[in-house]
CSV table of C-alpha atoms in Angstrom, one decimal:
chain,number,residue,atom,x,y,z
A,14,UNK,CA,2.3,-12.9,0.6
A,15,UNK,CA,2.6,-16.5,-0.2
A,16,UNK,CA,2.7,-18.2,3.2
A,17,UNK,CA,6.5,-18.1,4.0
A,18,UNK,CA,6.3,-21.5,5.7
A,19,UNK,CA,5.2,-23.1,2.4
A,20,UNK,CA,7.5,-21.3,0.1
A,21,UNK,CA,9.9,-23.8,-1.6
A,22,UNK,CA,11.1,-21.5,-4.4
A,23,UNK,CA,12.0,-17.8,-4.8
A,24,UNK,CA,9.0,-15.6,-5.1
A,25,UNK,CA,9.3,-12.1,-6.4
A,26,UNK,CA,7.7,-8.9,-5.3
A,27,UNK,CA,7.5,-6.1,-7.8
A,28,UNK,CA,6.4,-2.5,-7.3
A,29,UNK,CA,6.2,0.3,-9.7
A,30,UNK,CA,5.4,4.0,-9.3
A,31,UNK,CA,3.9,5.9,-12.2
A,32,UNK,CA,2.9,9.6,-11.8
A,33,UNK,CA,2.8,12.8,-13.7
A,34,UNK,CA,6.3,14.1,-14.3
A,35,UNK,CA,5.4,17.5,-13.0
A,36,UNK,CA,4.7,16.0,-9.6
A,37,UNK,CA,8.0,14.1,-9.4
A,38,UNK,CA,10.8,15.2,-7.1
A,39,UNK,CA,14.4,13.9,-7.1
A,40,UNK,CA,15.6,11.6,-4.2
A,41,UNK,CA,17.4,13.5,-1.5
A,42,UNK,CA,21.1,13.7,-2.4
A,43,UNK,CA,22.4,14.6,1.1
A,44,UNK,CA,22.4,11.1,2.5
A,45,UNK,CA,23.9,7.7,1.4
A,46,UNK,CA,21.7,5.8,-1.0
A,47,UNK,CA,19.8,3.1,0.9
A,48,UNK,CA,20.3,-0.3,-0.7
A,49,UNK,CA,23.6,0.8,-2.4
A,50,UNK,CA,24.8,3.5,-4.7
A,51,UNK,CA,23.5,1.6,-7.8
A,52,UNK,CA,19.9,2.2,-6.7
A,53,UNK,CA,20.6,5.9,-7.1
A,54,UNK,CA,21.6,5.6,-10.8
A,55,UNK,CA,19.2,6.5,-13.6
A,56,UNK,CA,20.0,3.3,-15.6
A,57,UNK,CA,18.3,0.0,-15.2
A,58,UNK,CA,20.1,-2.1,-12.5
A,59,UNK,CA,19.6,-5.8,-13.1
A,60,UNK,CA,22.7,-7.6,-11.8
A,61,UNK,CA,22.7,-11.1,-13.1
A,62,UNK,CA,19.0,-11.1,-13.9
A,63,UNK,CA,18.1,-11.9,-17.5
A,64,UNK,CA,14.9,-11.8,-19.4
A,65,UNK,CA,13.7,-8.3,-18.4
A,66,UNK,CA,10.7,-7.2,-20.6
A,67,UNK,CA,11.9,-5.3,-23.6
A,68,UNK,CA,9.7,-2.2,-22.9
A,69,UNK,CA,9.1,-1.0,-19.4
A,70,UNK,CA,7.2,2.3,-19.2
A,71,UNK,CA,7.0,2.9,-15.4
A,72,UNK,CA,9.0,5.9,-14.3
A,73,UNK,CA,10.3,4.0,-11.3
A,74,UNK,CA,10.3,0.3,-10.3
A,75,UNK,CA,12.0,-2.3,-8.2
A,76,UNK,CA,11.9,-6.1,-8.1
A,77,UNK,CA,13.0,-7.9,-4.9
A,78,UNK,CA,13.0,-11.3,-3.3
A,79,UNK,CA,10.1,-11.2,-0.9
A,80,UNK,CA,11.9,-13.2,1.8
A,81,UNK,CA,15.5,-12.0,1.7
A,82,UNK,CA,14.8,-8.5,0.4
A,83,UNK,CA,17.5,-8.9,-2.2
A,84,UNK,CA,17.0,-6.4,-5.0
A,85,UNK,CA,16.9,-8.3,-8.3
A,86,UNK,CA,16.3,-5.4,-10.6
A,87,UNK,CA,15.5,-1.7,-10.3
A,88,UNK,CA,15.1,1.5,-12.1
A,89,UNK,CA,15.2,4.8,-10.3
A,90,UNK,CA,14.1,3.0,-7.2
A,91,UNK,CA,14.5,6.1,-5.0
A,92,UNK,CA,12.8,8.5,-7.3
A,93,UNK,CA,10.1,10.3,-5.2
A,94,UNK,CA,6.7,10.2,-6.8
A,95,UNK,CA,3.1,10.5,-5.7
A,96,UNK,CA,2.3,7.0,-4.4
A,97,UNK,CA,-1.5,7.1,-4.8
A,98,UNK,CA,-3.3,4.1,-3.1
A,99,UNK,CA,-0.1,2.1,-2.8
A,100,UNK,CA,0.4,4.2,0.4
A,101,UNK,CA,-2.4,2.2,1.9
A,102,UNK,CA,0.2,-0.5,2.5
A,103,UNK,CA,1.8,1.8,5.0
A,104,UNK,CA,-1.6,2.6,6.5
A,105,UNK,CA,-2.2,-1.1,7.0
A,106,UNK,CA,1.3,-1.6,8.5
A,107,UNK,CA,0.5,1.1,11.0
A,108,UNK,CA,-3.2,0.5,11.9
A,109,UNK,CA,-4.1,-3.1,11.0
A,110,UNK,CA,-3.4,-4.7,14.4
A,111,UNK,CA,-5.1,-1.9,16.4
A,112,UNK,CA,-8.6,-3.5,16.3
A,113,UNK,CA,-9.8,-7.1,16.3
A,114,UNK,CA,-11.4,-8.0,12.9
A,115,UNK,CA,-14.6,-9.0,14.6
A,116,UNK,CA,-15.1,-5.7,16.5
A,117,UNK,CA,-18.0,-3.6,15.3
A,118,UNK,CA,-18.2,0.1,14.6
A,119,UNK,CA,-21.3,2.2,13.7
A,120,UNK,CA,-20.2,4.9,11.1
A,121,UNK,CA,-20.9,8.5,11.8
A,122,UNK,CA,-21.0,11.4,9.4
A,123,UNK,CA,-17.8,12.7,11.0
A,124,UNK,CA,-16.0,9.5,10.1
A,125,UNK,CA,-16.6,10.2,6.4
A,126,UNK,CA,-15.7,13.9,6.5
A,127,UNK,CA,-12.8,15.1,4.5
A,128,UNK,CA,-12.7,12.4,1.9
A,129,UNK,CA,-11.3,13.9,-1.3
A,130,UNK,CA,-13.5,14.4,-4.3
A,131,UNK,CA,-12.9,11.7,-6.9
A,132,UNK,CA,-11.8,9.1,-4.4
A,133,UNK,CA,-12.3,5.4,-4.9
A,134,UNK,CA,-15.1,4.3,-2.5
A,135,UNK,CA,-16.5,1.0,-1.3
A,136,UNK,CA,-19.8,2.7,-0.4
A,137,UNK,CA,-19.8,3.1,3.4
A,138,UNK,CA,-22.9,4.7,4.8
A,139,UNK,CA,-23.3,6.7,7.9
A,140,UNK,CA,-25.5,4.9,10.5
A,141,UNK,CA,-24.5,1.5,9.3
A,142,UNK,CA,-22.5,-0.9,11.5
A,143,UNK,CA,-19.5,-2.7,10.0
A,144,UNK,CA,-17.0,-5.1,11.4
A,145,UNK,CA,-13.4,-4.0,11.3
A,146,UNK,CA,-12.7,-7.0,9.0
A,147,UNK,CA,-15.3,-5.7,6.5
A,148,UNK,CA,-13.7,-2.2,6.6
A,149,UNK,CA,-10.3,-3.7,5.9
A,150,UNK,CA,-11.8,-5.7,3.0
A,151,UNK,CA,-13.0,-2.3,1.7
A,152,UNK,CA,-9.4,-1.1,1.9
A,153,UNK,CA,-7.7,-4.1,0.3
A,154,UNK,CA,-10.3,-5.1,-2.3
A,155,UNK,CA,-11.7,-1.8,-3.5
A,156,UNK,CA,-9.0,0.6,-2.3
A,157,UNK,CA,-11.8,2.5,-0.6
A,158,UNK,CA,-10.8,5.8,0.8
A,159,UNK,CA,-14.1,5.9,2.8
A,160,UNK,CA,-12.9,2.7,4.6
A,161,UNK,CA,-9.5,4.3,5.3
A,162,UNK,CA,-11.1,7.4,6.8
A,163,UNK,CA,-13.4,5.4,9.1
A,164,UNK,CA,-10.5,3.3,10.3
A,165,UNK,CA,-8.4,6.4,10.8
A,166,UNK,CA,-11.1,8.1,12.9
A,167,UNK,CA,-11.4,4.9,14.9
A,168,UNK,CA,-7.6,5.2,15.5
A,169,UNK,CA,-7.9,8.7,16.9
A,170,UNK,CA,-8.3,10.8,13.8
A,171,UNK,CA,-6.6,11.5,10.5
A,172,UNK,CA,-3.9,13.8,11.9
A,173,UNK,CA,-2.9,11.2,14.6
A,174,UNK,CA,-2.9,8.4,12.0
A,175,UNK,CA,-0.7,10.5,9.6
A,176,UNK,CA,1.8,11.2,12.4
A,177,UNK,CA,1.9,7.5,13.2
A,178,UNK,CA,2.4,6.6,9.5
A,179,UNK,CA,5.3,9.0,9.3
A,180,UNK,CA,6.8,7.4,12.4
A,181,UNK,CA,6.4,3.9,10.9
A,182,UNK,CA,8.0,5.0,7.7
A,183,UNK,CA,11.0,6.3,9.7
A,184,UNK,CA,11.1,3.0,11.7
A,185,UNK,CA,11.3,1.1,8.4
A,186,UNK,CA,14.0,3.4,7.0
A,187,UNK,CA,11.6,4.5,4.3
A,188,UNK,CA,13.2,7.9,4.0
A,189,UNK,CA,11.8,8.9,0.6
A,190,UNK,CA,8.3,8.9,2.0
A,191,UNK,CA,6.3,11.9,3.2
A,192,UNK,CA,2.7,11.2,4.3
A,193,UNK,CA,0.0,13.9,4.0
A,194,UNK,CA,-3.1,11.7,4.0
A,195,UNK,CA,-3.7,8.1,5.1
A,196,UNK,CA,-5.5,7.1,1.9
A,197,UNK,CA,-2.6,8.1,-0.5
A,198,UNK,CA,-4.8,10.5,-2.5
A,199,UNK,CA,-2.6,13.0,-4.4
A,200,UNK,CA,-1.8,16.0,-2.2
A,201,UNK,CA,1.1,18.5,-2.5
A,202,UNK,CA,4.2,17.0,-0.9
A,203,UNK,CA,2.8,13.4,-0.5
A,204,UNK,CA,5.6,11.3,-2.0
A,205,UNK,CA,7.2,7.9,-1.8
A,206,UNK,CA,9.4,5.7,-3.9
A,207,UNK,CA,9.5,2.2,-5.3
A,208,UNK,CA,12.2,1.3,-2.7
A,209,UNK,CA,10.0,2.5,0.2
A,210,UNK,CA,6.9,0.8,-1.2
A,211,UNK,CA,8.9,-2.5,-1.3
A,212,UNK,CA,9.7,-2.0,2.4
A,213,UNK,CA,6.0,-1.4,3.2
A,214,UNK,CA,5.0,-4.5,1.3
A,215,UNK,CA,7.6,-6.8,2.8
A,216,UNK,CA,6.7,-5.6,6.3
A,217,UNK,CA,3.0,-6.1,5.8
A,218,UNK,CA,3.4,-9.4,4.1
A,219,UNK,CA,4.9,-10.8,7.3
A,220,UNK,CA,1.6,-10.3,9.0
A,221,UNK,CA,-0.9,-13.2,8.7
A,222,UNK,CA,-3.9,-10.7,8.7
A,223,UNK,CA,-2.3,-8.6,5.9
A,224,UNK,CA,-1.8,-11.8,3.9
A,225,UNK,CA,-5.3,-13.0,4.5
A,226,UNK,CA,-6.8,-9.7,3.1
A,227,UNK,CA,-4.5,-9.9,0.1
A,228,UNK,CA,-5.7,-13.5,-0.6
A,229,UNK,CA,-9.4,-12.5,-0.5
A,230,UNK,CA,-10.8,-12.5,-4.0
A,231,UNK,CA,-14.4,-11.3,-3.4
A,232,UNK,CA,-16.4,-10.1,-0.4
A,233,UNK,CA,-20.0,-9.0,0.2
A,234,UNK,CA,-20.1,-5.6,1.6
A,235,UNK,CA,-22.9,-3.9,3.6
A,236,UNK,CA,-24.3,-1.0,1.5
A,237,UNK,CA,-26.8,0.4,4.0
A,238,UNK,CA,-30.6,0.0,4.1
A,239,UNK,CA,-30.2,-3.8,4.2
A,240,UNK,CA,-28.5,-3.9,0.8
A,241,UNK,CA,-25.1,-5.5,0.0
A,242,UNK,CA,-22.6,-4.9,-2.7
A,243,UNK,CA,-19.8,-7.2,-3.9
A,244,UNK,CA,-16.2,-6.2,-4.0
A,245,UNK,CA,-13.6,-8.0,-6.1
A,246,UNK,CA,-9.9,-8.0,-5.8
A,247,UNK,CA,-8.3,-6.1,-8.7
A,248,UNK,CA,-5.9,-8.0,-10.9
A,249,UNK,CA,-2.5,-8.3,-9.3
A,250,UNK,CA,-3.8,-7.8,-5.7
A,251,UNK,CA,-4.2,-11.4,-4.7
A,252,UNK,CA,-1.7,-14.0,-3.7
A,253,UNK,CA,-1.0,-17.5,-4.9
A,254,UNK,CA,2.0,-19.7,-5.8
A,255,UNK,CA,4.8,-17.4,-7.0
A,256,UNK,CA,2.6,-14.3,-6.6
A,257,UNK,CA,2.5,-11.8,-3.8
A,258,UNK,CA,-0.2,-9.5,-2.6
A,259,UNK,CA,-0.3,-5.7,-2.5
A,260,UNK,CA,-2.8,-2.8,-2.7
A,261,UNK,CA,-3.3,-1.3,-6.1
A,262,UNK,CA,-2.3,2.3,-6.8
């Protein structure tokens, strides 16, 4: 997030969800539409906003003012889709403040168990000691599922962390979200929406630590055996004037 104390103009936060149609599920119709009935419509909702791109291909998206939360434009904002790594924002909202960034942890093989095949990885090695800050850089800069699993094990385990993420989603009124794994990797039933992802982003961006990781462009990461690798922030994941940070998905 751009530092809110220095913002002198409206900054915009945009989140889109794109996933295979077969995995999509409709928003629950048994409750009022959070954010207003228009967010439940299938048509683009843009209010007085002008200049929308002529061709938008995302199956669901929402653009909001990062400070006020005002929805500026949206399309199927409550459509439930697999969130992929954007769910790591909720993971950070839940776990980020649990451990000081300078605290150190020596990774065990058990910390790395259960990481799905095909995951994005930062290259964490069992037997290597990392600071918590380095692990979070692995989450934010490389979207590393190995870093997520190590932090989840430090937090008491994957199952405990998933339960806490579900509770945090309820606290934030992110009622389209169902968490199955802390890394966001596609699992049956793991779903969220552009509306909920906006809630996760706005909540996280109030935290100075969250913003600092979003602003980080590059970091040298221990790769074991005395080696180091360099991680770079993917395009769209950093913050600057008029831009806001997030985790890629």
